[in-house]
């Protein structure tokens, strides 16, 4: 949460990835959101996806999110 207090990063969207959801011990999305206190972040867009690189779960969605939120250099 320290980075979220930096003025230079104010308003920048936050992407959280819960990886290795193919493992039985993986956190659920609600547990991850709760443990990180994501509900309390109100000054920017916060997006949380649960992913598995091994099983290619939500990788396409994450890439789409990154493209949508990337800034193009002029």
PDB file of N, CA and C in Angstrom:
ATOM      1  N   UNK A   1       0.805  -1.204   0.000  1.00  0.00           N
ATOM      2  CA  UNK A   1       0.000   0.000   0.000  1.00  0.00           C
ATOM      3  C   UNK A   1       0.851   1.273   0.000  1.00  0.00           C
ATOM      4  N   UNK A   2       2.141   1.157   0.271  1.00  0.00           N
ATOM      5  CA  UNK A   2       3.001   2.342   0.280  1.00  0.00           C
ATOM      6  C   UNK A   2       3.038   3.032  -1.081  1.00  0.00           C
ATOM      7  N   UNK A   3       3.074   2.259  -2.150  1.00  0.00           N
ATOM      8  CA  UNK A   3       3.101   2.858  -3.489  1.00  0.00           C
ATOM      9  C   UNK A   3       1.830   3.646  -3.786  1.00  0.00           C
ATOM     10  N   UNK A   4       0.733   3.232  -3.194  1.00  0.00           N
ATOM     11  CA  UNK A   4      -0.541   3.897  -3.461  1.00  0.00           C
ATOM     12  C   UNK A   4      -0.596   5.302  -2.879  1.00  0.00           C
ATOM     13  N   UNK A   5       0.304   5.624  -1.960  1.00  0.00           N
ATOM     14  CA  UNK A   5       0.318   6.958  -1.355  1.00  0.00           C
ATOM     15  C   UNK A   5       1.190   7.941  -2.120  1.00  0.00           C
ATOM     16  N   UNK A   6       1.951   7.479  -3.095  1.00  0.00           N
ATOM     17  CA  UNK A   6       2.820   8.365  -3.873  1.00  0.00           C
ATOM     18  C   UNK A   6       1.976   9.233  -4.806  1.00  0.00           C
ATOM     19  N   UNK A   7       2.175  10.530  -4.711  1.00  0.00           N
ATOM     20  CA  UNK A   7       1.405  11.487  -5.516  1.00  0.00           C
ATOM     21  C   UNK A   7       1.591  11.243  -7.013  1.00  0.00           C
ATOM     22  N   UNK A   8       2.802  10.859  -7.418  1.00  0.00           N
ATOM     23  CA  UNK A   8       3.079  10.652  -8.846  1.00  0.00           C
ATOM     24  C   UNK A   8       2.306   9.464  -9.426  1.00  0.00           C
ATOM     25  N   UNK A   9       1.795   8.590  -8.576  1.00  0.00           N
ATOM     26  CA  UNK A   9       1.037   7.428  -9.037  1.00  0.00           C
ATOM     27  C   UNK A   9      -0.468   7.584  -8.811  1.00  0.00           C
ATOM     28  N   UNK A  10      -0.877   8.753  -8.390  1.00  0.00           N
ATOM     29  CA  UNK A  10      -2.280   9.011  -8.089  1.00  0.00           C
ATOM     30  C   UNK A  10      -3.166   8.741  -9.305  1.00  0.00           C
ATOM     31  N   UNK A  11      -4.212   7.970  -9.099  1.00  0.00           N
ATOM     32  CA  UNK A  11      -5.181   7.704 -10.151  1.00  0.00           C
ATOM     33  C   UNK A  11      -4.802   6.615 -11.136  1.00  0.00           C
ATOM     34  N   UNK A  12      -3.595   6.090 -11.031  1.00  0.00           N
ATOM     35  CA  UNK A  12      -3.165   5.041 -11.958  1.00  0.00           C
ATOM     36  C   UNK A  12      -3.876   3.735 -11.598  1.00  0.00           C
ATOM     37  N   UNK A  13      -4.467   3.051 -12.584  1.00  0.00           N
ATOM     38  CA  UNK A  13      -5.182   1.804 -12.312  1.00  0.00           C
ATOM     39  C   UNK A  13      -4.261   0.749 -11.694  1.00  0.00           C
ATOM     40  N   UNK A  14      -4.859  -0.099 -10.866  1.00  0.00           N
ATOM     41  CA  UNK A  14      -4.122  -1.144 -10.169  1.00  0.00           C
ATOM     42  C   UNK A  14      -4.643  -2.506 -10.612  1.00  0.00           C
ATOM     43  N   UNK A  15      -3.745  -3.342 -11.084  1.00  0.00           N
ATOM     44  CA  UNK A  15      -4.088  -4.702 -11.500  1.00  0.00           C
ATOM     45  C   UNK A  15      -3.450  -5.677 -10.525  1.00  0.00           C
ATOM     46  N   UNK A  16      -4.270  -6.507  -9.906  1.00  0.00           N
ATOM     47  CA  UNK A  16      -3.810  -7.532  -8.972  1.00  0.00           C
ATOM     48  C   UNK A  16      -4.071  -8.889  -9.613  1.00  0.00           C
ATOM     49  N   UNK A  17      -3.048  -9.737  -9.607  1.00  0.00           N
ATOM     50  CA  UNK A  17      -3.190 -11.083 -10.165  1.00  0.00           C
ATOM     51  C   UNK A  17      -2.975 -12.121  -9.075  1.00  0.00           C
ATOM     52  N   UNK A  18      -3.964 -12.971  -8.902  1.00  0.00           N
ATOM     53  CA  UNK A  18      -3.831 -14.123  -8.015  1.00  0.00           C
ATOM     54  C   UNK A  18      -3.415 -15.297  -8.882  1.00  0.00           C
ATOM     55  N   UNK A  19      -2.160 -15.694  -8.780  1.00  0.00           N
ATOM     56  CA  UNK A  19      -1.591 -16.716  -9.661  1.00  0.00           C
ATOM     57  C   UNK A  19      -1.679 -18.107  -9.024  1.00  0.00           C
ATOM     58  N   UNK A  20      -1.455 -19.099  -9.849  1.00  0.00           N
ATOM     59  CA  UNK A  20      -1.399 -20.504  -9.443  1.00  0.00           C
ATOM     60  C   UNK A  20      -2.736 -21.016  -8.891  1.00  0.00           C
ATOM     61  N   UNK A  21      -3.822 -20.593  -9.520  1.00  0.00           N
ATOM     62  CA  UNK A  21      -5.127 -21.050  -9.055  1.00  0.00           C
ATOM     63  C   UNK A  21      -5.364 -22.527  -9.359  1.00  0.00           C
ATOM     64  N   UNK A  22      -4.430 -23.125 -10.099  1.00  0.00           N
ATOM     65  CA  UNK A  22      -4.515 -24.563 -10.357  1.00  0.00           C
ATOM     66  C   UNK A  22      -4.085 -25.376  -9.134  1.00  0.00           C
ATOM     67  N   UNK A  23      -3.486 -24.722  -8.146  1.00  0.00           N
ATOM     68  CA  UNK A  23      -3.038 -25.393  -6.922  1.00  0.00           C
ATOM     69  C   UNK A  23      -4.177 -25.430  -5.905  1.00  0.00           C
ATOM     70  N   UNK A  24      -4.281 -26.515  -5.171  1.00  0.00           N
ATOM     71  CA  UNK A  24      -5.365 -26.662  -4.192  1.00  0.00           C
ATOM     72  C   UNK A  24      -5.271 -25.647  -3.059  1.00  0.00           C
ATOM     73  N   UNK A  25      -4.062 -25.188  -2.755  1.00  0.00           N
ATOM     74  CA  UNK A  25      -3.884 -24.244  -1.648  1.00  0.00           C
ATOM     75  C   UNK A  25      -4.036 -22.775  -2.067  1.00  0.00           C
ATOM     76  N   UNK A  26      -4.402 -22.539  -3.308  1.00  0.00           N
ATOM     77  CA  UNK A  26      -4.559 -21.164  -3.799  1.00  0.00           C
ATOM     78  C   UNK A  26      -5.689 -20.452  -3.061  1.00  0.00           C
ATOM     79  N   UNK A  27      -5.490 -19.160  -2.828  1.00  0.00           N
ATOM     80  CA  UNK A  27      -6.538 -18.343  -2.221  1.00  0.00           C
ATOM     81  C   UNK A  27      -7.692 -18.158  -3.200  1.00  0.00           C
ATOM     82  N   UNK A  28      -8.864 -17.970  -2.667  1.00  0.00           N
ATOM     83  CA  UNK A  28      -9.998 -17.590  -3.507  1.00  0.00           C
ATOM     84  C   UNK A  28      -9.893 -16.093  -3.795  1.00  0.00           C
ATOM     85  N   UNK A  29     -10.611 -15.639  -4.801  1.00  0.00           N
ATOM     86  CA  UNK A  29     -10.591 -14.211  -5.118  1.00  0.00           C
ATOM     87  C   UNK A  29     -11.094 -13.370  -3.942  1.00  0.00           C
ATOM     88  N   UNK A  30     -12.218 -13.739  -3.313  1.00  0.00           N
ATOM     89  CA  UNK A  30     -12.660 -12.940  -2.157  1.00  0.00           C
ATOM     90  C   UNK A  30     -11.625 -12.900  -1.028  1.00  0.00           C
ATOM     91  N   UNK A  31     -10.931 -14.005  -0.796  1.00  0.00           N
ATOM     92  CA  UNK A  31      -9.903 -14.032   0.254  1.00  0.00           C
ATOM     93  C   UNK A  31      -8.739 -13.122  -0.108  1.00  0.00           C
ATOM     94  N   UNK A  32      -8.332 -13.121  -1.372  1.00  0.00           N
ATOM     95  CA  UNK A  32      -7.237 -12.260  -1.816  1.00  0.00           C
ATOM     96  C   UNK A  32      -7.625 -10.786  -1.696  1.00  0.00           C
ATOM     97  N   UNK A  33      -8.810 -10.453  -2.154  1.00  0.00           N
ATOM     98  CA  UNK A  33      -9.305  -9.076  -2.065  1.00  0.00           C
ATOM     99  C   UNK A  33      -9.346  -8.631  -0.602  1.00  0.00           C
ATOM    100  N   UNK A  34      -9.815  -9.509   0.270  1.00  0.00           N
ATOM    101  CA  UNK A  34      -9.903  -9.188   1.694  1.00  0.00           C
ATOM    102  C   UNK A  34      -8.520  -9.018   2.318  1.00  0.00           C
ATOM    103  N   UNK A  35      -7.611  -9.955   2.057  1.00  0.00           N
ATOM    104  CA  UNK A  35      -6.279  -9.892   2.658  1.00  0.00           C
ATOM    105  C   UNK A  35      -5.499  -8.664   2.209  1.00  0.00           C
ATOM    106  N   UNK A  36      -5.707  -8.228   0.979  1.00  0.00           N
ATOM    107  CA  UNK A  36      -5.001  -7.052   0.472  1.00  0.00           C
ATOM    108  C   UNK A  36      -5.749  -5.744   0.749  1.00  0.00           C
ATOM    109  N   UNK A  37      -6.953  -5.856   1.274  1.00  0.00           N
ATOM    110  CA  UNK A  37      -7.735  -4.658   1.574  1.00  0.00           C
ATOM    111  C   UNK A  37      -8.107  -3.860   0.340  1.00  0.00           C
ATOM    112  N   UNK A  38      -8.371  -4.555  -0.760  1.00  0.00           N
ATOM    113  CA  UNK A  38      -8.631  -3.867  -2.024  1.00  0.00           C
ATOM    114  C   UNK A  38      -9.927  -3.065  -2.009  1.00  0.00           C
ATOM    115  N   UNK A  39     -10.892  -3.484  -1.205  1.00  0.00           N
ATOM    116  CA  UNK A  39     -12.170  -2.763  -1.135  1.00  0.00           C
ATOM    117  C   UNK A  39     -11.993  -1.350  -0.595  1.00  0.00           C
ATOM    118  N   UNK A  40     -10.915  -1.114   0.144  1.00  0.00           N
ATOM    119  CA  UNK A  40     -10.700   0.204   0.752  1.00  0.00           C
ATOM    120  C   UNK A  40     -10.058   1.203  -0.209  1.00  0.00           C
ATOM    121  N   UNK A  41      -9.616   0.752  -1.366  1.00  0.00           N
ATOM    122  CA  UNK A  41      -8.961   1.639  -2.335  1.00  0.00           C
ATOM    123  C   UNK A  41     -10.038   2.304  -3.182  1.00  0.00           C
ATOM    124  N   UNK A  42     -10.165   3.611  -3.030  1.00  0.00           N
ATOM    125  CA  UNK A  42     -11.256   4.346  -3.682  1.00  0.00           C
ATOM    126  C   UNK A  42     -10.772   5.369  -4.700  1.00  0.00           C
ATOM    127  N   UNK A  43      -9.454   5.633  -4.758  1.00  0.00           N
ATOM    128  CA  UNK A  43      -8.960   6.725  -5.604  1.00  0.00           C
ATOM    129  C   UNK A  43      -8.473   6.279  -6.972  1.00  0.00           C
ATOM    130  N   UNK A  44      -8.744   5.028  -7.328  1.00  0.00           N
ATOM    131  CA  UNK A  44      -8.310   4.514  -8.621  1.00  0.00           C
ATOM    132  C   UNK A  44      -9.087   3.239  -8.950  1.00  0.00           C
ATOM    133  N   UNK A  45      -9.043   2.869 -10.204  1.00  0.00           N
ATOM    134  CA  UNK A  45      -9.630   1.597 -10.624  1.00  0.00           C
ATOM    135  C   UNK A  45      -8.773   0.461 -10.080  1.00  0.00           C
ATOM    136  N   UNK A  46      -9.414  -0.528  -9.478  1.00  0.00           N
ATOM    137  CA  UNK A  46      -8.718  -1.712  -8.982  1.00  0.00           C
ATOM    138  C   UNK A  46      -9.360  -2.923  -9.637  1.00  0.00           C
ATOM    139  N   UNK A  47      -8.533  -3.753 -10.237  1.00  0.00           N
ATOM    140  CA  UNK A  47      -9.021  -4.950 -10.908  1.00  0.00           C
ATOM    141  C   UNK A  47      -8.237  -6.151 -10.396  1.00  0.00           C
ATOM    142  N   UNK A  48      -8.935  -7.218 -10.070  1.00  0.00           N
ATOM    143  CA  UNK A  48      -8.292  -8.423  -9.552  1.00  0.00           C
ATOM    144  C   UNK A  48      -8.737  -9.615 -10.394  1.00  0.00           C
ATOM    145  N   UNK A  49      -7.768 -10.300 -10.970  1.00  0.00           N
ATOM    146  CA  UNK A  49      -8.045 -11.511 -11.743  1.00  0.00           C
ATOM    147  C   UNK A  49      -7.303 -12.686 -11.127  1.00  0.00           C
ATOM    148  N   UNK A  50      -7.954 -13.811 -11.108  1.00  0.00           N
ATOM    149  CA  UNK A  50      -7.324 -15.055 -10.677  1.00  0.00           C
ATOM    150  C   UNK A  50      -6.848 -15.760 -11.942  1.00  0.00           C
ATOM    151  N   UNK A  51      -5.559 -16.132 -11.964  1.00  0.00           N
ATOM    152  CA  UNK A  51      -4.977 -16.679 -13.188  1.00  0.00           C
ATOM    153  C   UNK A  51      -4.219 -17.977 -12.929  1.00  0.00           C
ATOM    154  N   UNK A  52      -4.021 -18.699 -14.010  1.00  0.00           N
ATOM    155  CA  UNK A  52      -3.132 -19.859 -14.023  1.00  0.00           C
ATOM    156  C   UNK A  52      -2.403 -19.847 -15.358  1.00  0.00           C
ATOM    157  N   UNK A  53      -1.111 -19.614 -15.304  1.00  0.00           N
ATOM    158  CA  UNK A  53      -0.318 -19.671 -16.540  1.00  0.00           C
ATOM    159  C   UNK A  53      -0.261 -21.107 -17.049  1.00  0.00           C
ATOM    160  N   UNK A  54      -0.186 -22.049 -16.125  1.00  0.00           N
ATOM    161  CA  UNK A  54      -0.108 -23.466 -16.488  1.00  0.00           C
ATOM    162  C   UNK A  54      -1.320 -23.894 -17.320  1.00  0.00           C
ATOM    163  N   UNK A  55      -2.499 -23.468 -16.885  1.00  0.00           N
ATOM    164  CA  UNK A  55      -3.738 -23.857 -17.562  1.00  0.00           C
ATOM    165  C   UNK A  55      -4.291 -22.758 -18.474  1.00  0.00           C
ATOM    166  N   UNK A  56      -3.547 -21.666 -18.629  1.00  0.00           N
ATOM    167  CA  UNK A  56      -3.950 -20.521 -19.467  1.00  0.00           C
ATOM    168  C   UNK A  56      -5.308 -19.943 -19.075  1.00  0.00           C
ATOM    169  N   UNK A  57      -5.551 -19.850 -17.782  1.00  0.00           N
ATOM    170  CA  UNK A  57      -6.811 -19.297 -17.289  1.00  0.00           C
ATOM    171  C   UNK A  57      -6.665 -17.788 -17.106  1.00  0.00           C
ATOM    172  N   UNK A  58      -7.511 -17.040 -17.772  1.00  0.00           N
ATOM    173  CA  UNK A  58      -7.603 -15.578 -17.691  1.00  0.00           C
ATOM    174  C   UNK A  58      -6.377 -14.828 -18.215  1.00  0.00           C
ATOM    175  N   UNK A  59      -5.459 -15.488 -18.863  1.00  0.00           N
ATOM    176  CA  UNK A  59      -4.283 -14.804 -19.412  1.00  0.00           C
ATOM    177  C   UNK A  59      -4.716 -13.835 -20.516  1.00  0.00           C
ATOM    178  N   UNK A  60      -5.646 -14.252 -21.354  1.00  0.00           N
ATOM    179  CA  UNK A  60      -6.139 -13.381 -22.423  1.00  0.00           C
ATOM    180  C   UNK A  60      -6.837 -12.146 -21.861  1.00  0.00           C
ATOM    181  N   UNK A  61      -7.570 -12.322 -20.781  1.00  0.00           N
ATOM    182  CA  UNK A  61      -8.269 -11.207 -20.145  1.00  0.00           C
ATOM    183  C   UNK A  61      -7.269 -10.202 -19.573  1.00  0.00           C
ATOM    184  N   UNK A  62      -6.197 -10.710 -18.964  1.00  0.00           N
ATOM    185  CA  UNK A  62      -5.164  -9.839 -18.397  1.00  0.00           C
ATOM    186  C   UNK A  62      -4.459  -9.059 -19.508  1.00  0.00           C
ATOM    187  N   UNK A  63      -4.142  -9.718 -20.600  1.00  0.00           N
ATOM    188  CA  UNK A  63      -3.491  -9.033 -21.726  1.00  0.00           C
ATOM    189  C   UNK A  63      -4.406  -7.943 -22.276  1.00  0.00           C
ATOM    190  N   UNK A  64      -5.683  -8.241 -22.415  1.00  0.00           N
ATOM    191  CA  UNK A  64      -6.643  -7.231 -22.876  1.00  0.00           C
ATOM    192  C   UNK A  64      -6.687  -6.042 -21.917  1.00  0.00           C
ATOM    193  N   UNK A  65      -6.684  -6.312 -20.605  1.00  0.00           N
ATOM    194  CA  UNK A  65      -6.698  -5.237 -19.605  1.00  0.00           C
ATOM    195  C   UNK A  65      -5.452  -4.372 -19.747  1.00  0.00           C
ATOM    196  N   UNK A  66      -4.295  -5.002 -19.886  1.00  0.00           N
ATOM    197  CA  UNK A  66      -3.038  -4.259 -20.015  1.00  0.00           C
ATOM    198  C   UNK A  66      -3.028  -3.390 -21.269  1.00  0.00           C
ATOM    199  N   UNK A  67      -3.526  -3.927 -22.372  1.00  0.00           N
ATOM    200  CA  UNK A  67      -3.587  -3.147 -23.614  1.00  0.00           C
ATOM    201  C   UNK A  67      -4.534  -1.964 -23.442  1.00  0.00           C
ATOM    202  N   UNK A  68      -5.687  -2.211 -22.866  1.00  0.00           N
ATOM    203  CA  UNK A  68      -6.681  -1.154 -22.668  1.00  0.00           C
ATOM    204  C   UNK A  68      -6.135  -0.028 -21.784  1.00  0.00           C
ATOM    205  N   UNK A  69      -5.329  -0.369 -20.794  1.00  0.00           N
ATOM    206  CA  UNK A  69      -4.855   0.621 -19.827  1.00  0.00           C
ATOM    207  C   UNK A  69      -3.448   1.142 -20.104  1.00  0.00           C
ATOM    208  N   UNK A  70      -2.841   0.685 -21.174  1.00  0.00           N
ATOM    209  CA  UNK A  70      -1.484   1.166 -21.472  1.00  0.00           C
ATOM    210  C   UNK A  70      -1.558   2.542 -22.122  1.00  0.00           C
ATOM    211  N   UNK A  71      -0.530   3.324 -21.869  1.00  0.00           N
ATOM    212  CA  UNK A  71      -0.427   4.644 -22.499  1.00  0.00           C
ATOM    213  C   UNK A  71       0.486   4.518 -23.702  1.00  0.00           C
ATOM    214  N   UNK A  72       0.104   5.154 -24.776  1.00  0.00           N
ATOM    215  CA  UNK A  72       0.970   5.149 -25.953  1.00  0.00           C
ATOM    216  C   UNK A  72       1.937   6.315 -25.867  1.00  0.00           C
ATOM    217  N   UNK A  73       3.179   6.061 -26.244  1.00  0.00           N
ATOM    218  CA  UNK A  73       4.196   7.122 -26.227  1.00  0.00           C
ATOM    219  C   UNK A  73       4.017   8.000 -27.454  1.00  0.00           C
ATOM    220  N   UNK A  74       4.104   9.289 -27.264  1.00  0.00           N
ATOM    221  CA  UNK A  74       3.987  10.231 -28.394  1.00  0.00           C
ATOM    222  C   UNK A  74       5.350  10.723 -28.789  1.00  0.00           C
TER     223      UNK A  74
END
